[in-house]
């Protein structure tokens, strides 16, 4: 299951291990066997969990297809 979230500043990315700053978006991915990953936008884009789509003529980041 995937959940798009907004950081309160206490979150660390499980992909690159950097701190996700306050008000930045991140994704929580619950994999099999109860493993929970918290991924920053850059890691999501690299792993294919996020993409940009065009809405009303402007690019918008989305975690969901």
GROMACS .gro file of C-alpha atoms in nm:
model
   65
    1UNK     CA    1   0.000   0.000   0.000
    2UNK     CA    2   0.124   0.351  -0.079
    3UNK     CA    3   0.051   0.668   0.119
    4UNK     CA    4   0.160   1.016   0.014
    5UNK     CA    5   0.260   1.224   0.318
    6UNK     CA    6   0.400   1.563   0.417
    7UNK     CA    7   0.703   1.572   0.644
    8UNK     CA    8   0.701   1.739   0.984
    9UNK     CA    9   1.083   1.743   0.981
   10UNK     CA   10   1.153   1.427   1.183
   11UNK     CA   11   1.151   1.182   0.891
   12UNK     CA   12   1.455   1.012   0.737
   13UNK     CA   13   1.451   0.862   0.387
   14UNK     CA   14   1.514   0.486   0.386
   15UNK     CA   15   1.665   0.507   0.036
   16UNK     CA   16   1.931   0.779   0.062
   17UNK     CA   17   1.921   0.829   0.443
   18UNK     CA   18   1.883   1.206   0.428
   19UNK     CA   19   1.644   1.396   0.653
   20UNK     CA   20   1.328   1.500   0.472
   21UNK     CA   21   1.277   1.870   0.555
   22UNK     CA   22   0.958   2.018   0.699
   23UNK     CA   23   0.667   2.044   0.449
   24UNK     CA   24   0.838   1.832   0.180
   25UNK     CA   25   0.640   1.544   0.036
   26UNK     CA   26   0.741   1.180   0.082
   27UNK     CA   27   0.594   0.837   0.019
   28UNK     CA   28   0.530   0.556   0.266
   29UNK     CA   29   0.537   0.215   0.097
   30UNK     CA   30   0.418  -0.087   0.293
   31UNK     CA   31   0.571  -0.393   0.132
   32UNK     CA   32   0.510  -0.760   0.206
   33UNK     CA   33   0.599  -0.900   0.547
   34UNK     CA   34   0.523  -0.565   0.716
   35UNK     CA   35   0.830  -0.381   0.582
   36UNK     CA   36   0.762  -0.006   0.572
   37UNK     CA   37   0.975   0.226   0.358
   38UNK     CA   38   0.974   0.606   0.378
   39UNK     CA   39   1.110   0.752   0.054
   40UNK     CA   40   1.188   1.111  -0.045
   41UNK     CA   41   1.076   1.251  -0.381
   42UNK     CA   42   1.415   1.188  -0.546
   43UNK     CA   43   1.420   0.821  -0.442
   44UNK     CA   44   1.058   0.779  -0.556
   45UNK     CA   45   1.140   0.921  -0.898
   46UNK     CA   46   1.446   0.694  -0.929
   47UNK     CA   47   1.253   0.381  -0.828
   48UNK     CA   48   0.949   0.458  -1.045
   49UNK     CA   49   0.704   0.522  -0.759
   50UNK     CA   50   0.646   0.884  -0.866
   51UNK     CA   51   0.617   1.070  -1.195
   52UNK     CA   52   0.532   1.410  -1.330
   53UNK     CA   53   0.215   1.457  -1.532
   54UNK     CA   54   0.079   1.772  -1.696
   55UNK     CA   55  -0.240   1.922  -1.554
   56UNK     CA   56  -0.375   2.255  -1.680
   57UNK     CA   57  -0.050   2.313  -1.866
   58UNK     CA   58   0.181   2.270  -1.564
   59UNK     CA   59   0.382   1.967  -1.445
   60UNK     CA   60   0.246   1.810  -1.125
   61UNK     CA   61   0.423   1.544  -0.919
   62UNK     CA   62   0.208   1.241  -0.841
   63UNK     CA   63   0.278   0.924  -0.644
   64UNK     CA   64  -0.030   0.752  -0.785
   65UNK     CA   65  -0.103   0.640  -1.142
   0.00000   0.00000   0.00000
